Amino acid sequence: MRVPHSSLFGLIVAFGNLGIVRARLHGHGDDGVADDGPPSASSLAAVATNDDPLLENDGGDAGISLIAMQFTEDPHAGRDPVEMIIGGDLRLAAIRYSPNSFAANKNAAGDDDDGNYSDVHGEFCDYDPSLNKRDPAGLPTTHAIASASEHCGEHARTLPLREVMEAVRDHDSSSEGGGDGNGKRTMRSLPVSGMLFHEGHSGAGLVSNAISSAFDSALVVSEHPALRDALGACDAVRNRYGIDECSSAMRMRLVEDVVALLSRTPSDSPLRGLYLKLPSSSAAYLPDLRAMYPDAPWTYSYRRDAGHALAKATKDKRLKACGRARRNPTSALSTKSAESGVDLESLSHLEICAIHLSSLLDVAAGERARSGTGMLVSYDDDVNVPGGADFLVDVVLPYLGLGEEIVRDPVLARNRVRDVLSLRSDASGRHGMTRDGRRWVGEDIDVSEEVGAASRAFMKDSMDSIVRMR
């Protein structure tokens, strides 16, 4: 049968748009692409994944019926998506916003509106955020968990986020929120019990995997793209669109809403605390999250050797990902480059990565010096040593509020943590690596002359500062 050109074009466009959505749902965080990571769906999809999410997705509905024939039947077809979000059947997977989503909203009297963001959409799909408990090394990030969900790949729903939040808050604050026989699952919110920051490839994943594996009460949400994009929204709007009008209060309201959605769990769940492991670049916003959750303990993981840290951050495909900081710098990086008199455009990819990593070290050191909070965890001195499991069980995990559970069954906790340290994480999302294939056999880090020079030029002072704080 001959397919009309118009239908064929619509099919191609629709497939392209679907690829963008899939990449956005399943894309890697700003730590860079994993060694075994799959290629992006397309170059456009890769841009959409690593930059601020675009709101618009033009392409029309032509050929949708043909596309529908290519995929599985939606198990939730015909159900109200908002009701499914309220009941916990759909979970937040990503957000999209427009250039003016955080501009001051004016009402008829010319006053600021309710101080809320606008034109922000959430993408929701059916996945189990606690799936990482079964195999934390095989499912170490939200990307890996979402990629295991057929529904996220084919049937995600996009909804105005403010409308969703209004419905969720109305339900959770009413008597209905306690369950009243209306068929809605009773939900409650977990407190933010800990936050894990890091410079990238420095052992924070081992800490989060240990929490996921050893503690039934803890839910670890690792490198969620919606939280990453909410934290960096104003920087992304400024860098990509040249728009300086971006309300920090509106941005933080979005962060609050994202965390609120991530924290919801069934009331009969054994979960009692939410632990957030952020992408490395989100360490730039550590003070913002500390202000929002001042009682939550936090850690910052790093490598003592700056050359090793930069070599890991720029290995293979990671160099390109790290180099994106040139055109989408965080406020912390912009401030550091201005104070240092360094023009980012004049730097090589390696130098960009080095000064970017140093800006993250500066933020962590600055917050620790200012507030006296936080724990600095050295991969070289604390984790990747013969007593690394003991250090996590005896020092890091109790600091993160898990000491009582360790006391109840110290042997189980220690054995599970040792098992975590014996495996390397598979963040590719392909789920094809066996347990034996993930077995940790050590690492051989090649520090080239270029990497060594860049790390000495841009990271030495920051590294010395954070090491002195231990």
Tab-separated table of C-alpha atoms in Angstrom:
chain	number	residue	atom	x	y	z
A	1	MET	CA	0.000	0.000	0.000
A	2	ARG	CA	1.361	3.440	-0.906
A	3	VAL	CA	1.513	5.792	2.062
A	4	PRO	CA	0.574	9.427	1.237
A	5	HIS	CA	3.421	11.881	1.586
A	6	SER	CA	1.528	13.913	4.176
A	7	SER	CA	0.934	10.859	6.362
A	8	LEU	CA	4.533	9.747	5.983
A	9	PHE	CA	5.780	13.191	6.991
A	10	GLY	CA	3.448	13.212	9.983
A	11	LEU	CA	4.715	9.807	11.011
A	12	ILE	CA	8.335	10.961	10.819
A	13	VAL	CA	7.599	14.142	12.802
A	14	ALA	CA	5.651	12.258	15.416
A	15	PHE	CA	8.401	9.670	15.804
A	16	GLY	CA	10.904	12.508	16.199
A	17	ASN	CA	8.802	14.157	18.886
A	18	LEU	CA	8.431	10.844	20.681
A	19	GLY	CA	12.203	10.482	20.610
A	20	ILE	CA	12.594	13.879	22.256
A	21	VAL	CA	10.179	12.945	25.022
A	22	ARG	CA	11.908	9.583	25.564
A	23	ALA	CA	15.313	11.267	25.729
A	24	ARG	CA	14.002	13.817	28.185
A	25	LEU	CA	12.521	11.129	30.411
A	26	HIS	CA	15.518	8.828	30.236
A	27	GLY	CA	18.458	11.165	29.607
A	28	HIS	CA	21.585	11.128	31.703
A	29	GLY	CA	22.231	13.828	34.239
A	30	ASP	CA	24.939	16.436	34.075
A	31	ASP	CA	27.550	14.003	35.396
A	32	GLY	CA	28.016	12.949	31.794
A	33	VAL	CA	27.225	9.864	29.799
A	34	ALA	CA	28.014	6.547	31.434
A	35	ASP	CA	30.764	4.460	29.875
A	36	ASP	CA	28.219	2.013	28.517
A	37	GLY	CA	25.505	4.564	27.823
A	38	PRO	CA	23.244	4.219	24.793
A	39	PRO	CA	23.374	6.852	22.047
A	40	SER	CA	20.828	9.661	22.153
A	41	ALA	CA	17.667	9.276	20.101
A	42	SER	CA	18.784	12.184	17.917
A	43	SER	CA	20.979	15.246	18.116
A	44	LEU	CA	17.940	17.387	18.849
A	45	ALA	CA	16.876	14.977	21.560
A	46	ALA	CA	20.320	15.183	23.107
A	47	VAL	CA	20.061	18.974	23.274
A	48	ALA	CA	16.626	18.750	24.832
A	49	THR	CA	17.939	16.283	27.406
A	50	ASN	CA	20.921	18.285	28.615
A	51	ASP	CA	19.571	21.816	28.431
A	52	ASP	CA	16.517	23.379	30.035
A	53	PRO	CA	13.354	21.571	28.953
A	54	LEU	CA	11.400	23.212	26.147
A	55	LEU	CA	7.690	23.723	26.666
A	56	GLU	CA	6.548	23.542	23.082
A	57	ASN	CA	6.500	20.322	21.084
A	58	ASP	CA	5.085	21.193	17.689
A	59	GLY	CA	4.508	18.567	15.055
A	60	GLY	CA	0.779	18.097	14.859
A	61	ASP	CA	-1.223	14.927	15.229
A	62	ALA	CA	-0.696	13.592	11.717
A	63	GLY	CA	0.129	9.908	11.708
A	64	ILE	CA	-0.620	9.396	15.394
A	65	SER	CA	-2.902	6.472	14.645
A	66	LEU	CA	-0.065	4.812	12.747
A	67	ILE	CA	2.301	5.378	15.642
A	68	ALA	CA	-0.208	3.971	18.114
A	69	MET	CA	-0.059	0.723	16.201
A	70	GLN	CA	3.671	0.416	16.848
A	71	PHE	CA	3.500	0.371	20.646
A	72	THR	CA	1.911	-1.545	23.465
A	73	GLU	CA	-1.549	-0.739	24.748
A	74	ASP	CA	-1.592	1.803	27.535
A	75	PRO	CA	-2.672	-0.089	30.674
A	76	HIS	CA	-4.069	3.168	32.057
A	77	ALA	CA	-5.990	4.227	28.948
A	78	GLY	CA	-9.212	6.043	29.783
A	79	ARG	CA	-8.258	6.861	33.372
A	80	ASP	CA	-8.035	10.427	34.665
A	81	PRO	CA	-4.280	11.194	34.857
A	82	VAL	CA	-4.686	13.684	37.727
A	83	GLU	CA	-6.536	11.092	39.792
A	84	MET	CA	-3.751	8.638	38.999
A	85	ILE	CA	-1.132	11.130	40.200
A	86	ILE	CA	-3.100	11.730	43.390
A	87	GLY	CA	-3.272	7.985	43.994
A	88	GLY	CA	0.405	7.433	43.256
A	89	ASP	CA	-0.098	5.433	40.045
A	90	LEU	CA	1.705	8.062	37.940
A	91	ARG	CA	4.976	9.635	39.068
A	92	LEU	CA	6.777	12.780	38.004
A	93	ALA	CA	9.420	11.965	35.411
A	94	ALA	CA	10.430	15.365	33.996
A	95	ILE	CA	9.426	19.016	33.707
A	96	ARG	CA	9.269	21.474	30.833
A	97	TYR	CA	9.105	25.243	31.062
A	98	SER	CA	9.113	28.278	28.800
A	99	PRO	CA	11.489	31.279	28.769
A	100	ASN	CA	8.995	33.370	30.761
A	101	SER	CA	7.872	30.753	33.259
A	102	PHE	CA	9.615	32.571	36.114
A	103	ALA	CA	9.000	36.190	35.113
A	104	ALA	CA	6.993	38.321	37.538
A	105	ASN	CA	3.282	37.693	37.023
A	106	LYS	CA	1.183	40.847	37.173
A	107	ASN	CA	-2.496	40.940	38.057
A	108	ALA	CA	-5.048	43.514	36.852
A	109	ALA	CA	-3.877	46.014	39.476
A	110	GLY	CA	-0.284	45.735	38.301
A	111	ASP	CA	0.849	43.956	41.449
A	112	ASP	CA	2.800	40.742	41.565
A	113	ASP	CA	0.543	37.740	41.215
A	114	ASP	CA	0.670	34.876	43.733
A	115	GLY	CA	4.427	34.506	43.365
A	116	ASN	CA	4.010	31.230	41.549
A	117	TYR	CA	5.634	30.070	38.363
A	118	SER	CA	3.603	29.731	35.186
A	119	ASP	CA	3.644	27.710	31.984
A	120	VAL	CA	5.438	24.766	33.571
A	121	HIS	CA	4.396	21.270	32.563
A	122	GLY	CA	5.168	17.978	34.228
A	123	GLU	CA	5.623	14.683	32.460
A	124	PHE	CA	4.199	11.762	34.417
A	125	CYS	CA	4.411	8.022	33.908
A	126	ASP	CA	4.096	4.751	35.771
A	127	TYR	CA	7.339	3.695	37.434
A	128	ASP	CA	8.324	2.460	40.872
A	129	PRO	CA	10.778	4.899	42.510
A	130	SER	CA	11.788	2.256	45.054
A	131	LEU	CA	12.858	-0.211	42.363
A	132	ASN	CA	16.480	0.610	43.185
A	133	LYS	CA	16.122	-1.266	46.459
A	134	ARG	CA	16.137	-4.572	44.596
A	135	ASP	CA	19.320	-3.866	42.679
A	136	PRO	CA	20.852	-0.483	43.562
A	137	ALA	CA	23.961	-1.030	41.415
A	138	GLY	CA	21.849	-2.034	38.418
A	139	LEU	CA	19.302	0.777	38.909
A	140	PRO	CA	21.372	3.562	40.493
A	141	THR	CA	19.534	6.582	39.064
A	142	THR	CA	16.040	7.733	38.155
A	143	HIS	CA	17.125	7.455	34.515
A	144	ALA	CA	17.850	3.753	34.967
A	145	ILE	CA	14.559	3.146	36.775
A	146	ALA	CA	12.492	5.047	34.197
A	147	SER	CA	14.157	3.252	31.317
A	148	ALA	CA	12.953	-0.007	32.838
A	149	SER	CA	9.349	1.216	32.547
A	150	GLU	CA	7.557	0.536	29.272
A	151	HIS	CA	4.921	3.067	30.254
A	152	CYS	CA	7.486	5.868	30.621
A	153	GLY	CA	8.858	5.112	27.176
A	154	GLU	CA	5.520	5.017	25.384
A	155	HIS	CA	2.639	6.495	27.380
A	156	ALA	CA	3.882	9.446	29.467
A	157	ARG	CA	1.284	12.144	30.176
A	158	THR	CA	2.064	15.867	30.083
A	159	LEU	CA	0.026	18.127	32.389
A	160	PRO	CA	0.192	21.731	33.716
A	161	LEU	CA	2.157	21.364	36.928
A	162	ARG	CA	0.355	24.036	38.929
A	163	GLU	CA	-2.992	22.380	38.284
A	164	VAL	CA	-1.559	19.052	39.351
A	165	MET	CA	-0.139	20.543	42.552
A	166	GLU	CA	-3.418	22.227	43.431
A	167	ALA	CA	-5.264	18.925	43.064
A	168	VAL	CA	-2.631	17.030	45.051
A	169	ARG	CA	-2.539	19.565	47.873
A	170	ASP	CA	-6.338	19.782	48.051
A	171	HIS	CA	-6.534	16.009	48.322
A	172	ASP	CA	-3.684	15.557	50.781
A	173	SER	CA	-4.880	18.330	53.103
A	174	SER	CA	-8.497	17.140	53.177
A	175	SER	CA	-10.108	14.232	54.959
A	176	GLU	CA	-10.000	12.468	51.596
A	177	GLY	CA	-6.242	12.426	51.898
A	178	GLY	CA	-6.607	9.970	54.727
A	179	GLY	CA	-8.564	7.563	52.576
A	180	ASP	CA	-12.336	7.499	52.610
A	181	GLY	CA	-13.394	4.630	50.400
A	182	ASN	CA	-13.384	6.654	47.185
A	183	GLY	CA	-10.920	4.249	45.640
A	184	LYS	CA	-7.925	6.551	46.067
A	185	ARG	CA	-4.838	5.107	47.669
A	186	THR	CA	-3.922	6.839	50.900
A	187	MET	CA	-0.709	8.830	50.459
A	188	ARG	CA	1.630	10.661	52.793
A	189	SER	CA	4.755	12.775	52.363
A	190	LEU	CA	8.218	11.684	53.437
A	191	PRO	CA	10.509	14.228	55.089
A	192	VAL	CA	13.748	15.077	53.340
A	193	SER	CA	16.112	13.118	55.582
A	194	GLY	CA	19.391	13.655	53.754
A	195	MET	CA	20.989	15.189	50.668
A	196	LEU	CA	23.994	13.790	48.821
A	197	PHE	CA	26.109	16.191	46.764
A	198	HIS	CA	29.329	15.408	44.912
A	199	GLU	CA	31.815	16.552	42.289
A	200	GLY	CA	31.065	13.548	40.080
A	201	HIS	CA	32.392	9.976	39.991
A	202	SER	CA	33.563	10.305	43.577
A	203	GLY	CA	31.655	7.700	45.556
A	204	ALA	CA	28.324	9.422	46.230
A	205	GLY	CA	26.624	6.681	44.235
A	206	LEU	CA	28.059	4.111	46.629
A	207	VAL	CA	26.561	6.011	49.562
A	208	SER	CA	23.142	6.245	47.887
A	209	ASN	CA	23.274	2.583	46.856
A	210	ALA	CA	24.137	1.605	50.428
A	211	ILE	CA	21.131	3.527	51.722
A	212	SER	CA	18.827	1.955	49.133
A	213	SER	CA	20.070	-1.542	49.822
A	214	ALA	CA	20.470	-1.628	53.593
A	215	PHE	CA	17.510	0.375	54.897
A	216	ASP	CA	13.869	-0.506	54.273
A	217	SER	CA	12.788	2.865	55.689
A	218	ALA	CA	14.736	4.968	53.193
A	219	LEU	CA	13.688	6.031	49.704
A	220	VAL	CA	16.589	7.268	47.576
A	221	VAL	CA	15.729	9.466	44.591
A	222	SER	CA	18.921	9.718	42.598
A	223	GLU	CA	19.705	12.411	40.028
A	224	HIS	CA	16.083	13.092	39.136
A	225	PRO	CA	15.971	15.253	35.973
A	226	ALA	CA	12.989	17.301	37.204
A	227	LEU	CA	14.828	18.355	40.357
A	228	ARG	CA	17.981	19.123	38.381
A	229	ASP	CA	16.070	21.254	35.890
A	230	ALA	CA	14.069	23.074	38.563
A	231	LEU	CA	17.193	24.029	40.507
A	232	GLY	CA	18.968	25.293	37.389
A	233	ALA	CA	15.953	26.956	35.780
A	234	CYS	CA	17.032	30.593	36.133
A	235	ASP	CA	20.558	29.850	34.968
A	236	ALA	CA	19.206	27.967	31.958
A	237	VAL	CA	16.747	30.733	31.050
A	238	ARG	CA	19.493	33.341	31.322
A	239	ASN	CA	22.058	31.348	29.349
A	240	ARG	CA	19.823	30.018	26.611
A	241	TYR	CA	17.408	32.888	26.073
A	242	GLY	CA	19.303	35.889	27.442
A	243	ILE	CA	16.455	36.639	29.865
A	244	ASP	CA	17.585	38.084	33.188
A	245	GLU	CA	14.118	38.424	34.671
A	246	CYS	CA	13.794	35.159	36.545
A	247	SER	CA	12.332	35.091	40.026
A	248	SER	CA	14.383	33.006	42.432
A	249	ALA	CA	11.306	32.687	44.647
A	250	MET	CA	9.307	31.197	41.774
A	251	ARG	CA	12.167	28.856	40.942
A	252	MET	CA	12.331	27.660	44.535
A	253	ARG	CA	8.565	27.209	44.588
A	254	LEU	CA	9.013	24.883	41.630
A	255	VAL	CA	11.769	23.015	43.472
A	256	GLU	CA	9.462	22.686	46.477
A	257	ASP	CA	6.665	21.300	44.293
A	258	VAL	CA	8.984	18.827	42.581
A	259	VAL	CA	10.269	17.522	45.922
A	260	ALA	CA	6.692	17.349	47.239
A	261	LEU	CA	5.735	15.074	44.358
A	262	LEU	CA	8.844	12.939	44.749
A	263	SER	CA	8.211	12.543	48.487
A	264	ARG	CA	4.686	11.083	48.251
A	265	THR	CA	4.358	7.423	49.177
A	266	PRO	CA	1.500	5.091	50.130
A	267	SER	CA	0.572	5.393	53.807
A	268	ASP	CA	1.092	1.678	54.381
A	269	SER	CA	4.622	1.813	52.987
A	270	PRO	CA	7.546	1.078	55.349
A	271	LEU	CA	9.328	4.151	53.968
A	272	ARG	CA	10.022	6.884	56.509
A	273	GLY	CA	12.593	9.203	54.921
A	274	LEU	CA	13.522	10.658	51.529
A	275	TYR	CA	17.161	10.906	50.502
A	276	LEU	CA	18.037	13.063	47.525
A	277	LYS	CA	21.182	12.323	45.555
A	278	LEU	CA	21.772	15.262	43.240
A	279	PRO	CA	23.679	15.367	39.941
A	280	SER	CA	27.144	16.821	40.419
A	281	SER	CA	26.271	20.158	38.783
A	282	SER	CA	23.400	20.634	41.247
A	283	ALA	CA	25.962	21.105	44.023
A	284	ALA	CA	25.988	24.691	42.752
A	285	TYR	CA	22.552	25.047	44.390
A	286	LEU	CA	23.490	23.440	47.710
A	287	PRO	CA	22.767	26.656	49.692
A	288	ASP	CA	19.283	26.863	48.163
A	289	LEU	CA	18.401	23.331	49.217
A	290	ARG	CA	19.990	23.847	52.634
A	291	ALA	CA	17.775	26.905	53.165
A	292	MET	CA	14.710	24.920	52.161
A	293	TYR	CA	15.556	21.825	54.234
A	294	PRO	CA	17.765	23.142	57.059
A	295	ASP	CA	17.334	20.059	59.248
A	296	ALA	CA	18.433	17.592	56.569
A	297	PRO	CA	22.055	16.452	56.921
A	298	TRP	CA	24.127	16.628	53.756
A	299	THR	CA	27.320	15.157	52.427
A	300	TYR	CA	29.704	16.225	49.708
A	301	SER	CA	31.772	13.497	48.066
A	302	TYR	CA	34.984	14.354	46.247
A	303	ARG	CA	38.334	12.967	45.138
A	304	ARG	CA	41.388	14.226	46.975
A	305	ASP	CA	43.492	14.183	43.797
A	306	ALA	CA	42.304	16.965	41.491
A	307	GLY	CA	43.908	15.309	38.483
A	308	HIS	CA	41.994	12.110	39.148
A	309	ALA	CA	38.750	14.039	39.595
A	310	LEU	CA	39.173	15.863	36.295
A	311	ALA	CA	40.281	12.712	34.466
A	312	LYS	CA	37.145	10.879	35.619
A	313	ALA	CA	34.888	13.812	34.746
A	314	THR	CA	36.282	14.084	31.219
A	315	LYS	CA	36.727	10.441	30.307
A	316	ASP	CA	35.494	9.616	26.794
A	317	LYS	CA	31.975	10.994	26.224
A	318	ARG	CA	31.957	12.786	29.565
A	319	LEU	CA	34.221	15.529	28.227
A	320	LYS	CA	31.531	16.841	25.897
A	321	ALA	CA	28.903	16.724	28.621
A	322	CYS	CA	31.146	18.517	31.100
A	323	GLY	CA	32.090	21.084	28.459
A	324	ARG	CA	28.455	22.211	28.196
A	325	ALA	CA	29.153	24.338	31.250
A	326	ARG	CA	30.686	26.852	28.827
A	327	ARG	CA	27.338	27.791	27.287
A	328	ASN	CA	25.175	26.943	30.300
A	329	PRO	CA	27.251	27.958	33.323
A	330	THR	CA	25.739	27.939	36.780
A	331	SER	CA	25.680	31.199	38.707
A	332	ALA	CA	28.498	29.781	40.824
A	333	LEU	CA	30.663	29.223	37.753
A	334	SER	CA	29.800	32.637	36.287
A	335	THR	CA	30.746	34.305	39.576
A	336	LYS	CA	34.015	32.375	39.864
A	337	SER	CA	35.069	33.138	36.315
A	338	ALA	CA	34.251	36.839	36.770
A	339	GLU	CA	36.141	37.061	40.074
A	340	SER	CA	39.107	35.230	38.551
A	341	GLY	CA	39.087	37.372	35.422
A	342	VAL	CA	38.716	34.269	33.243
A	343	ASP	CA	36.825	34.366	29.961
A	344	LEU	CA	35.051	31.014	29.641
A	345	GLU	CA	35.053	31.322	25.848
A	346	SER	CA	38.847	31.340	25.841
A	347	LEU	CA	39.192	28.037	27.704
A	348	SER	CA	39.571	24.549	26.330
A	349	HIS	CA	37.023	21.842	27.141
A	350	LEU	CA	39.355	20.449	29.804
A	351	GLU	CA	39.852	23.881	31.384
A	352	ILE	CA	36.092	24.535	31.353
A	353	CYS	CA	35.531	21.269	33.182
A	354	ALA	CA	38.277	22.076	35.678
A	355	ILE	CA	36.941	25.497	36.614
A	356	HIS	CA	33.399	24.072	36.725
A	357	LEU	CA	34.464	21.376	39.202
A	358	SER	CA	36.365	23.928	41.260
A	359	SER	CA	33.224	26.096	41.508
A	360	LEU	CA	31.342	23.132	42.984
A	361	LEU	CA	34.113	22.549	45.519
A	362	ASP	CA	33.935	26.237	46.450
A	363	VAL	CA	30.176	26.081	47.049
A	364	ALA	CA	30.464	23.012	49.296
A	365	ALA	CA	33.383	24.451	51.248
A	366	GLY	CA	31.629	27.796	51.559
A	367	GLU	CA	28.425	26.269	52.907
A	368	ARG	CA	30.304	24.149	55.403
A	369	ALA	CA	32.317	27.154	56.609
A	370	ARG	CA	29.228	29.357	56.832
A	371	SER	CA	26.827	26.949	58.519
A	372	GLY	CA	29.093	24.436	60.233
A	373	THR	CA	26.968	21.676	58.740
A	374	GLY	CA	27.701	18.910	56.270
A	375	MET	CA	30.124	16.025	56.026
A	376	LEU	CA	32.946	15.982	53.493
A	377	VAL	CA	33.556	12.440	52.247
A	378	SER	CA	36.828	11.716	50.460
A	379	TYR	CA	36.610	8.816	48.028
A	380	ASP	CA	40.347	8.183	48.334
A	381	ASP	CA	40.601	8.380	52.128
A	382	ASP	CA	37.203	7.154	53.322
A	383	VAL	CA	35.531	4.911	50.735
A	384	ASN	CA	38.019	3.301	48.360
A	385	VAL	CA	40.079	1.818	51.198
A	386	PRO	CA	40.046	-1.592	52.932
A	387	GLY	CA	37.845	-0.209	55.735
A	388	GLY	CA	35.515	1.701	53.436
A	389	ALA	CA	32.404	-0.294	54.341
A	390	ASP	CA	33.080	0.210	58.047
A	391	PHE	CA	33.490	3.959	57.550
A	392	LEU	CA	30.125	4.162	55.793
A	393	VAL	CA	28.359	2.064	58.444
A	394	ASP	CA	30.046	3.639	61.461
A	395	VAL	CA	30.322	7.274	60.365
A	396	VAL	CA	28.455	8.382	57.231
A	397	LEU	CA	25.176	6.494	57.554
A	398	PRO	CA	24.628	7.343	61.257
A	399	TYR	CA	25.275	10.991	60.398
A	400	LEU	CA	22.501	10.689	57.815
A	401	GLY	CA	20.074	9.554	60.509
A	402	LEU	CA	20.258	5.794	59.996
A	403	GLY	CA	22.125	4.872	63.181
A	404	GLU	CA	19.150	3.341	65.013
A	405	GLU	CA	18.461	0.929	62.163
A	406	ILE	CA	22.119	-0.082	62.073
A	407	VAL	CA	22.021	-0.812	65.811
A	408	ARG	CA	18.976	-3.052	65.358
A	409	ASP	CA	20.810	-5.294	62.880
A	410	PRO	CA	24.461	-4.256	62.501
A	411	VAL	CA	25.534	-7.464	60.770
A	412	LEU	CA	22.898	-7.147	58.050
A	413	ALA	CA	23.707	-3.467	57.468
A	414	ARG	CA	27.439	-4.125	57.253
A	415	ASN	CA	27.026	-7.075	54.880
A	416	ARG	CA	24.734	-5.134	52.566
A	417	VAL	CA	27.099	-2.173	52.452
A	418	ARG	CA	30.041	-4.452	51.713
A	419	ASP	CA	28.053	-5.981	48.883
A	420	VAL	CA	27.348	-2.510	47.464
A	421	LEU	CA	31.043	-1.623	47.531
A	422	SER	CA	31.863	-4.815	45.646
A	423	LEU	CA	29.856	-3.696	42.595
A	424	ARG	CA	30.134	-0.841	40.146
A	425	SER	CA	26.974	0.963	39.130
A	426	ASP	CA	25.471	0.456	35.699
A	427	ALA	CA	23.897	3.807	34.841
A	428	SER	CA	23.441	2.993	31.153
A	429	GLY	CA	19.792	2.064	31.556
A	430	ARG	CA	20.171	-0.939	29.253
A	431	HIS	CA	19.912	-3.494	32.078
A	432	GLY	CA	21.986	-5.997	30.164
A	433	MET	CA	24.996	-6.167	32.463
A	434	THR	CA	25.171	-9.203	34.734
A	435	ARG	CA	26.106	-9.023	38.374
A	436	ASP	CA	29.482	-10.575	37.578
A	437	GLY	CA	29.946	-7.966	34.860
A	438	ARG	CA	29.386	-5.232	37.436
A	439	ARG	CA	31.922	-6.657	39.869
A	440	TRP	CA	34.321	-3.949	41.068
A	441	VAL	CA	37.906	-4.735	40.106
A	442	GLY	CA	39.487	-1.397	40.884
A	443	GLU	CA	40.325	1.479	38.588
A	444	ASP	CA	43.282	2.675	36.586
A	445	ILE	CA	43.065	6.440	36.099
A	446	ASP	CA	45.159	7.908	33.315
A	447	VAL	CA	45.995	11.553	34.030
A	448	SER	CA	47.343	13.113	30.849
A	449	GLU	CA	49.620	16.133	30.820
A	450	GLU	CA	46.714	18.296	29.636
A	451	VAL	CA	44.452	17.066	32.438
A	452	GLY	CA	47.186	17.593	35.007
A	453	ALA	CA	47.871	21.130	33.807
A	454	ALA	CA	44.183	22.099	33.786
A	455	SER	CA	43.587	20.663	37.274
A	456	ARG	CA	46.602	22.489	38.708
A	457	ALA	CA	45.608	25.764	37.099
A	458	PHE	CA	41.950	25.791	38.087
A	459	MET	CA	41.323	23.263	40.870
A	460	LYS	CA	44.312	23.279	43.223
A	461	ASP	CA	43.235	26.159	45.500
A	462	SER	CA	39.670	24.873	45.795
A	463	MET	CA	40.866	21.352	46.506
A	464	ASP	CA	43.344	22.536	49.131
A	465	SER	CA	40.575	24.507	50.827
A	466	ILE	CA	38.182	21.579	51.107
A	467	VAL	CA	40.916	19.183	52.258
A	468	ARG	CA	41.860	21.567	55.080
A	469	MET	CA	38.289	21.403	56.375
A	470	ARG	CA	38.423	17.688	57.120
